[in-house]
PDB file of C-alpha atoms in Angstrom:
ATOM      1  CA  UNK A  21      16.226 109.862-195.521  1.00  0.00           C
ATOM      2  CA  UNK A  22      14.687 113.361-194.804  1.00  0.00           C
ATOM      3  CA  UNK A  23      13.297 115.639-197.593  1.00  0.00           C
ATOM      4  CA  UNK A  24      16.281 118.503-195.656  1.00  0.00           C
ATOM      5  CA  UNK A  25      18.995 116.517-197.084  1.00  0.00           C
ATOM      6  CA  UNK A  26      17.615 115.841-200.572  1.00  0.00           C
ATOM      7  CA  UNK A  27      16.890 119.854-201.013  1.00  0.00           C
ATOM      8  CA  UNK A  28      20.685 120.721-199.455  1.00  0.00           C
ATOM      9  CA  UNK A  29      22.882 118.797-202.093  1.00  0.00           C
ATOM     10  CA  UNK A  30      19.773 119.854-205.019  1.00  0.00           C
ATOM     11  CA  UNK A  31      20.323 123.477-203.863  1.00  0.00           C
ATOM     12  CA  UNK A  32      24.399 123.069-203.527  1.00  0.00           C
ATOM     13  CA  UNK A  33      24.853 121.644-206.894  1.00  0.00           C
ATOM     14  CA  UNK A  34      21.876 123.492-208.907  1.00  0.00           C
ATOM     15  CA  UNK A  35      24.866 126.734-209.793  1.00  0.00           C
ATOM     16  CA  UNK A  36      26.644 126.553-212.755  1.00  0.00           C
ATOM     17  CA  UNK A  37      29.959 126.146-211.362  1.00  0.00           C
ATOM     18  CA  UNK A  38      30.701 123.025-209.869  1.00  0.00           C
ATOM     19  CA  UNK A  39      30.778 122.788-205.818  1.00  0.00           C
ATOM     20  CA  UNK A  40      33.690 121.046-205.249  1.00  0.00           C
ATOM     21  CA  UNK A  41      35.733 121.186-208.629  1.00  0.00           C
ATOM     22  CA  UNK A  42      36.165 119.455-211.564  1.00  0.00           C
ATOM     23  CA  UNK A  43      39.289 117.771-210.510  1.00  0.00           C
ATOM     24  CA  UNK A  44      39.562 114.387-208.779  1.00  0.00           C
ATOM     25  CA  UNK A  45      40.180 113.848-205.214  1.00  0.00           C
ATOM     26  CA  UNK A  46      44.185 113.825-204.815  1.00  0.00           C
ATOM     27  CA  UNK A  47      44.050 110.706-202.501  1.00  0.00           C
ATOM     28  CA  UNK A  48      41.478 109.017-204.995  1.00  0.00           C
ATOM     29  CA  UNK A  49      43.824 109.828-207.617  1.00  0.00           C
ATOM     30  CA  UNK A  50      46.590 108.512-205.871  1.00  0.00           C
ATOM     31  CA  UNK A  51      45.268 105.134-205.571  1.00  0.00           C
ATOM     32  CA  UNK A  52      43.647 105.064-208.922  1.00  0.00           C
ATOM     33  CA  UNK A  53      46.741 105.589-210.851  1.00  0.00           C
ATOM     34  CA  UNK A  54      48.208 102.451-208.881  1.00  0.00           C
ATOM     35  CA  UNK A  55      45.312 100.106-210.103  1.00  0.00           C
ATOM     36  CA  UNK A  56      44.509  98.612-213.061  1.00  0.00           C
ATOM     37  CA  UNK A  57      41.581  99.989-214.461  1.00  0.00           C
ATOM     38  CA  UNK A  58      38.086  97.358-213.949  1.00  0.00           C
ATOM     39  CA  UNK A  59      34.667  98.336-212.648  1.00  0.00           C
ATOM     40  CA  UNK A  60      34.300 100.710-210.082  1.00  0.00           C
ATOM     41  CA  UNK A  61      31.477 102.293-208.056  1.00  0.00           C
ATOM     42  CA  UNK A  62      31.428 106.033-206.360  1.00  0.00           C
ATOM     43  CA  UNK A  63      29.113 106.486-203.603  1.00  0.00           C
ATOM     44  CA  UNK A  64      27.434 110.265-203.321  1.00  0.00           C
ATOM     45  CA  UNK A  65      29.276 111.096-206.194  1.00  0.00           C
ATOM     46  CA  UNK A  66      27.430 114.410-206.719  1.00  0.00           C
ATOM     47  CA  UNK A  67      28.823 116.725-209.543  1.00  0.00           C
ATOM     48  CA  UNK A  68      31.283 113.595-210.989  1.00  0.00           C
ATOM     49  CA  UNK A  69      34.877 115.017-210.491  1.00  0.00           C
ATOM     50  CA  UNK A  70      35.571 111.040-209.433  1.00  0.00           C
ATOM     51  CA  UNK A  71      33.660 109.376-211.743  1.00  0.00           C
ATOM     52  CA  UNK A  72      34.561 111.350-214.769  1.00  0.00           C
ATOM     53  CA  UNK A  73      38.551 110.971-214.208  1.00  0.00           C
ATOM     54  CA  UNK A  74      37.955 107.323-213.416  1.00  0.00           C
ATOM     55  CA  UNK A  75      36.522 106.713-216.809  1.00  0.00           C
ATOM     56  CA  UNK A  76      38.719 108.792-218.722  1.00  0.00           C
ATOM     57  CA  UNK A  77      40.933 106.544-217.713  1.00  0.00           C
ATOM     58  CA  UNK A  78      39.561 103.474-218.607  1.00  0.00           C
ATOM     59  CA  UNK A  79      37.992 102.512-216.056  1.00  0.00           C
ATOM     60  CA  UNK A  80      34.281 100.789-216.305  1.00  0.00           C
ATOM     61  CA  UNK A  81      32.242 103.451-213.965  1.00  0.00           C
ATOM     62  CA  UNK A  82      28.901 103.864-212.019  1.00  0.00           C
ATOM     63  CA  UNK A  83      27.876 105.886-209.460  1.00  0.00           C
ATOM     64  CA  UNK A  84      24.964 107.296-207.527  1.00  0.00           C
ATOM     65  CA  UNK A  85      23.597 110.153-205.245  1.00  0.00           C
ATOM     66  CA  UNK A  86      20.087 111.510-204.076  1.00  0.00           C
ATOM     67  CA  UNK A  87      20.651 114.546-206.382  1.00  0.00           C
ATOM     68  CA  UNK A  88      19.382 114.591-210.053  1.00  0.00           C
ATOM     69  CA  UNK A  89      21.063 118.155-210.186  1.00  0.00           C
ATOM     70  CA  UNK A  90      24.464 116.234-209.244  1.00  0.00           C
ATOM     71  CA  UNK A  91      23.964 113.826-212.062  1.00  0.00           C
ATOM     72  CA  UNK A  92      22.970 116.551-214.714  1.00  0.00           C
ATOM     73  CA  UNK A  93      26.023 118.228-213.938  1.00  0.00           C
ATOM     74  CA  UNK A  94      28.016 114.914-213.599  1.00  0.00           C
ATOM     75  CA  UNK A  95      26.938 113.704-217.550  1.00  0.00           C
ATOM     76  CA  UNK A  96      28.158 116.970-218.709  1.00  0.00           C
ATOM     77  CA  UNK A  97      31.459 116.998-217.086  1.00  0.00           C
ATOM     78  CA  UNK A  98      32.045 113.520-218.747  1.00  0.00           C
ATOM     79  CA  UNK A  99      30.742 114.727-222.157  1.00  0.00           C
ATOM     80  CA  UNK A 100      32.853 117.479-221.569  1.00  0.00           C
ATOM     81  CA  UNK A 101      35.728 114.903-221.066  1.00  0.00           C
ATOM     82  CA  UNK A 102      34.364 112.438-224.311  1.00  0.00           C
ATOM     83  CA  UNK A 103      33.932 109.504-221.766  1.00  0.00           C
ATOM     84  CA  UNK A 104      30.775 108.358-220.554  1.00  0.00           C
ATOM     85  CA  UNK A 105      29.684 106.976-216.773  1.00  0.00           C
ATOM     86  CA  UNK A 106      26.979 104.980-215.504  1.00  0.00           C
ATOM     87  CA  UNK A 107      25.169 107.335-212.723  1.00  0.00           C
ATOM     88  CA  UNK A 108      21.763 106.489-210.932  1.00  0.00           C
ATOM     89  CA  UNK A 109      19.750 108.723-208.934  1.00  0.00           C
ATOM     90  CA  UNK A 110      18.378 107.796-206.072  1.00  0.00           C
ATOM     91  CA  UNK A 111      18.710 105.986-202.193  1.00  0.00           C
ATOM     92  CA  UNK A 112      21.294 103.121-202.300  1.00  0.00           C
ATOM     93  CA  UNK A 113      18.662 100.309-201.140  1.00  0.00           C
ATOM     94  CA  UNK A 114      16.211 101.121-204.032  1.00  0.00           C
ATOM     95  CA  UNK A 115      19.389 100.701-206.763  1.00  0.00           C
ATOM     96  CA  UNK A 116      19.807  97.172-206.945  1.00  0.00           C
ATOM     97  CA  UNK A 117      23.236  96.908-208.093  1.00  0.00           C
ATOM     98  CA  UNK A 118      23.930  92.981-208.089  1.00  0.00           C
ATOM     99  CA  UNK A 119      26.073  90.401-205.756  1.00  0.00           C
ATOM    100  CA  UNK A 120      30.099  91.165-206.103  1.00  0.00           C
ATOM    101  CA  UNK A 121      28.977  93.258-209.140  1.00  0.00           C
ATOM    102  CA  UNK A 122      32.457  95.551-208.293  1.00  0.00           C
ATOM    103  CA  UNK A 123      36.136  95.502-208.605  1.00  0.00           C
ATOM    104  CA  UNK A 124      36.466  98.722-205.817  1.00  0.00           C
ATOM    105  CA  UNK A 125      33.995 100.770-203.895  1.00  0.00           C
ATOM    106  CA  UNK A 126      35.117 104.585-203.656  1.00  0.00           C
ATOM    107  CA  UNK A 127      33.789 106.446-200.664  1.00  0.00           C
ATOM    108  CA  UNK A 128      35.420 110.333-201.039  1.00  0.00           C
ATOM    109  CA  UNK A 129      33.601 112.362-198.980  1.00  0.00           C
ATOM    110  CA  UNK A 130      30.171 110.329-198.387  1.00  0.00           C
ATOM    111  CA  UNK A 131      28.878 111.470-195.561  1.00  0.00           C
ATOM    112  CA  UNK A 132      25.643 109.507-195.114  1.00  0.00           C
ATOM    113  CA  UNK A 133      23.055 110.581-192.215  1.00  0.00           C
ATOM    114  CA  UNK A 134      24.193 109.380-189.378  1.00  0.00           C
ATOM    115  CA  UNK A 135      21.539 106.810-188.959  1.00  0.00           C
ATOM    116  CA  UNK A 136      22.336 105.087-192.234  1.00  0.00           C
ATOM    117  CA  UNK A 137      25.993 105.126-192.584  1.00  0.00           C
ATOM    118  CA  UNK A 138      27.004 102.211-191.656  1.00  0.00           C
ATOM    119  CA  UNK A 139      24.181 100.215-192.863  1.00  0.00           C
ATOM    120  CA  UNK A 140      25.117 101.815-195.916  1.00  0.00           C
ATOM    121  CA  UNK A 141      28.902 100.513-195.746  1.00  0.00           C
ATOM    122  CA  UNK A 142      27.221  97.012-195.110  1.00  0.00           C
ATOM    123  CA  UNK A 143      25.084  97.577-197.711  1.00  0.00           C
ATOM    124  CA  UNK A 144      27.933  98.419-200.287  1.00  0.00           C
ATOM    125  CA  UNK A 145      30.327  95.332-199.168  1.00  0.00           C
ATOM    126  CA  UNK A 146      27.912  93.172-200.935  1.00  0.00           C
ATOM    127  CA  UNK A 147      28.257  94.777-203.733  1.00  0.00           C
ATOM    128  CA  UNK A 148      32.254  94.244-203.863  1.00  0.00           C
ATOM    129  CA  UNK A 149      33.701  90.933-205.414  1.00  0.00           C
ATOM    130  CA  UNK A 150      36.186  89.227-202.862  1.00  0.00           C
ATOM    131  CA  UNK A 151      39.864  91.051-203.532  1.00  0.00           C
ATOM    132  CA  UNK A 152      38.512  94.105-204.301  1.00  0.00           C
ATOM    133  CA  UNK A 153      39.225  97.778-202.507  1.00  0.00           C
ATOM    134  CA  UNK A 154      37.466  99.914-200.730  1.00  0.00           C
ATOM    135  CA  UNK A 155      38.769 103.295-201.252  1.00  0.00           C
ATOM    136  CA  UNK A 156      38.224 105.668-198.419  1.00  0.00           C
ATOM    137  CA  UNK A 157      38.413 109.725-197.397  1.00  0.00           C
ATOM    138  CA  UNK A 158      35.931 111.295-195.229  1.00  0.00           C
ATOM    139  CA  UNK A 159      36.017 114.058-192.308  1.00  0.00           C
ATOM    140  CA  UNK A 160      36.943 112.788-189.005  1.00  0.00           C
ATOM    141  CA  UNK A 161      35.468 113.395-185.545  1.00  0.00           C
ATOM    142  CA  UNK A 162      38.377 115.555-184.834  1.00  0.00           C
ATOM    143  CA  UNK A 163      37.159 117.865-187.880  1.00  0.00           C
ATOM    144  CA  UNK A 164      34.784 119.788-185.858  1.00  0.00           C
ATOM    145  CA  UNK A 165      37.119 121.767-184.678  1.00  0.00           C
ATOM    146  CA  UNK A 166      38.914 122.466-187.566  1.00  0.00           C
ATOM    147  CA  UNK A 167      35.592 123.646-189.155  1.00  0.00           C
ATOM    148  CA  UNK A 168      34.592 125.985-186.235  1.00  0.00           C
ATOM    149  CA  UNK A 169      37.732 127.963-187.142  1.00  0.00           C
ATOM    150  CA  UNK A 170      37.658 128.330-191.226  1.00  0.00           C
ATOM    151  CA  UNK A 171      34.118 126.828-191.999  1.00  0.00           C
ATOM    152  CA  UNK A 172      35.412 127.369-195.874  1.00  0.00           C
ATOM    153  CA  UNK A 173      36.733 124.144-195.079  1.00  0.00           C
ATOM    154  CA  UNK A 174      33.987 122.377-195.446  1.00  0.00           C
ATOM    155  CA  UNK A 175      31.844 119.095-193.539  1.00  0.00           C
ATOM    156  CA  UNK A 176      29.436 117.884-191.817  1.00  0.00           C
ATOM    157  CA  UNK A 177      28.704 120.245-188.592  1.00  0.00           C
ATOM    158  CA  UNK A 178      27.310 116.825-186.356  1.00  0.00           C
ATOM    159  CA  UNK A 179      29.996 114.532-184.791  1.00  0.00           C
ATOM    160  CA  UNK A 180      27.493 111.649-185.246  1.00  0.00           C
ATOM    161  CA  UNK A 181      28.042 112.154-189.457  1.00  0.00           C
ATOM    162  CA  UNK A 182      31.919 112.026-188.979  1.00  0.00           C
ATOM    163  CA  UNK A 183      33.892 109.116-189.079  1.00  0.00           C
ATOM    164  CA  UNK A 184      36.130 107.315-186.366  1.00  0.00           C
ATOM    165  CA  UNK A 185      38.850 104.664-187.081  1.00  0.00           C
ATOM    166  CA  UNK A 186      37.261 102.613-184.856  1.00  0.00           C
ATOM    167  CA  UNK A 187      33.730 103.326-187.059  1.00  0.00           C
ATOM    168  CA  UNK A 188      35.564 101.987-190.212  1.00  0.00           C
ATOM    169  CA  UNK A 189      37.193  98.687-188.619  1.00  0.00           C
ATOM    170  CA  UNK A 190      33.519  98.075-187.470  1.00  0.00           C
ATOM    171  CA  UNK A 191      31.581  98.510-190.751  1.00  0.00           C
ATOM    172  CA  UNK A 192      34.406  96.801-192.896  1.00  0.00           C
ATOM    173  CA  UNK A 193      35.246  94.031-190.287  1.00  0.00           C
ATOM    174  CA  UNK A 194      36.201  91.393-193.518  1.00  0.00           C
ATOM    175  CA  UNK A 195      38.152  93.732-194.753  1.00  0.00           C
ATOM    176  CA  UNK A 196      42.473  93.178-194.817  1.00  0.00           C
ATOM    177  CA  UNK A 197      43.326  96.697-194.141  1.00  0.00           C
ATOM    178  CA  UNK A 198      46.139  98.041-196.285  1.00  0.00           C
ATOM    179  CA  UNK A 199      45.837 101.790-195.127  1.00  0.00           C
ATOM    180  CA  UNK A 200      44.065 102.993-192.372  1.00  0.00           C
ATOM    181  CA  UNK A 201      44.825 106.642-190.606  1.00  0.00           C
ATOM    182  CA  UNK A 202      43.617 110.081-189.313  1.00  0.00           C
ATOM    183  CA  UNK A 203      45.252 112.655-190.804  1.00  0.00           C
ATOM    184  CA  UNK A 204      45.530 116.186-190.955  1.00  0.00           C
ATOM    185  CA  UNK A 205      45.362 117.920-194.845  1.00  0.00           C
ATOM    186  CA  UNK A 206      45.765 120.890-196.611  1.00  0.00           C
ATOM    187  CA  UNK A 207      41.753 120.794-199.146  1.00  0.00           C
ATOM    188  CA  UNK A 208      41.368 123.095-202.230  1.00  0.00           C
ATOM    189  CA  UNK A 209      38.438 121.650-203.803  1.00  0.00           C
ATOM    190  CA  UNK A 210      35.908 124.275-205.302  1.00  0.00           C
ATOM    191  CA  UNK A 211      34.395 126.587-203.102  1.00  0.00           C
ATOM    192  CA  UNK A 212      33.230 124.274-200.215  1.00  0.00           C
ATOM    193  CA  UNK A 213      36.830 122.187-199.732  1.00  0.00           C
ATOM    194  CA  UNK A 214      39.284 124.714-198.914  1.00  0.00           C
ATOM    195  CA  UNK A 215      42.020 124.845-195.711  1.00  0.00           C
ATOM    196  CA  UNK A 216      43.435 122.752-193.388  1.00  0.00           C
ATOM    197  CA  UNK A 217      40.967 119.479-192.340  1.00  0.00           C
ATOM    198  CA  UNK A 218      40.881 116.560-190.281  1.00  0.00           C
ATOM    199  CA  UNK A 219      40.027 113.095-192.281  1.00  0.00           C
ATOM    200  CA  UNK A 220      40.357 109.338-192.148  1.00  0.00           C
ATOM    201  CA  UNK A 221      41.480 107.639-195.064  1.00  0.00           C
ATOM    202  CA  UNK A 222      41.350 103.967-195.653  1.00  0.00           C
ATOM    203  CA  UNK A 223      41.670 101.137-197.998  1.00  0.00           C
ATOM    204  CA  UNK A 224      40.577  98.010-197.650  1.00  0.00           C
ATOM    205  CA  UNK A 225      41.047  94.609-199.528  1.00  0.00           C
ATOM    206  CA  UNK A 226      37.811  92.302-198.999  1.00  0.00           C
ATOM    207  CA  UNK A 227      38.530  88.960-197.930  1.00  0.00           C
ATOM    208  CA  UNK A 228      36.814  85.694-198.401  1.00  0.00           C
ATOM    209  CA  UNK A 229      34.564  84.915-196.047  1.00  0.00           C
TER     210      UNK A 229
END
C-alpha cells in the first residue's frame, strides 16, 4: 500500500476534533443493538466511533487501521467512555489475527485501495467463525455523482475504490445474505460525512463450507 494513503488518513485524523464524529454509524448501531454482544472486529476503524460504542456495550472489541494517529485518538475516546478496545496498527496481512478468531466482521466505511479490497474481504472471512456476520456500509459506484455535487459528503473520488452489489456477492460468495441493497442516505458524521450519499449495505451470515 502506497506511502499517499498512509500520510492522507495520518494527516485527516492528526486535529483535535475527530473526522467523522464520536458517534457510531446509525446502520452499525442498528444491527448492533439486535445482537448479542461476543467478539467483534472493525476494519479501518480510524478515530474509534465503532469500536468504542461496541465495547461500551459489552462487546469483546479489536480493530485496526494504517494510522497510529487514528488509534491515539481511538484509546482516548474509549478512556473517555471507561471501556477499553483492542486496536492494532498496521496492514491487515502483517496482523495475524487467528482462524475463526470472530463472532462478526464490521466493514463501515473501509474503503481499501482498489487493488487490495477484495483480497482484503477474503482475507477477513478467515478470520470469521462459521455463523457469524459480516456487517457492511460503504459508498457505492453510483456515489460519484453524488460527491461531484456536495463533496462535504464525503468518499472515495475513484469508481475502482467504490463498491458494487455484484463486488460484495463476489468477495463474500459463502456468505447467506440477510441484507443486501444500494441505497440512497441522508450522512451527518463529523466534518467529512455530511448530505445526501449513495451506499451499499450488507450483512452476511457465513456458512459452513
Amino acid at each position: 500500500m502506497e506511502d499517499h494513503w498512509l500520510n492522507r488518513w495520518n494527516d485527516r485524523y492528526k486535529d483535535e476534533e475527530y473526522a467523522y464524529g464520536k458517534d457510531p454509524n446509525l446502520f452499525l448501531k442498528e444491527q448492533l443493538d439486535g445482537c448479542s454482544p461476543s467478539t467483534i472486529l472493525f476494519a479501518a476503524e480510524g478515530e474509534g466511533r465503532n469500536a468504542v460504542y461496541a465495547a461500551a456495550n459489552g462487546w469483546k472489541v479489536s480493530a485496526f487501521d494504517i494510522s497510529a494517529e487514528g488509534q491515539k485518538k481511538a484509546l482516548h475516546l474509549a478512556r473517555q467512555n471507561d471501556t477499553s478496545i483492542d486496536y492494532k496498527v498496521g496492514y491487515l496481512e502483517k496482523i495475524h489475527y487467528q482462524p475463526e478468531q470472530f463472532n462478526v466482521i464490521a466493514l463501515i466505511y473501509a474503503h481499501f485501495p482498489a487493488a487490495i479490497k477484495s483480497s482484503y474481504h477474503q482475507l477477513l472471512n478467515t478470520y470469521l467463525s462459521v455463523g457469524g456476520l459480516v456487517i457492511f456500509e460503504a459508498f457505492s459506484k453510483d456515489h460519484l455523482q453524488y460527491n461531484t455535487s456536495n463533496p462535504k459528503v464525503g468518499g472515495p473520488k475513484d469508481i475502482d475504490d467504490l463498491f458494487s452489489i455484484a463486488e460484495i456477492k463476489s468477495d463474500f460468495s459463502n456468505f447467506e445474505i440477510l441484507l443486501l441493497e444500494q441505497k440512497e442516505i441522508e450522512l451527518s458524521e463529523g466534518h467529512f460525512h455530511n448530505g445526501t450519499g449513495s451506499v451499499i449495505r450488507f450483512v452476511g451470515r457465513k456458512k459452513a463450507v
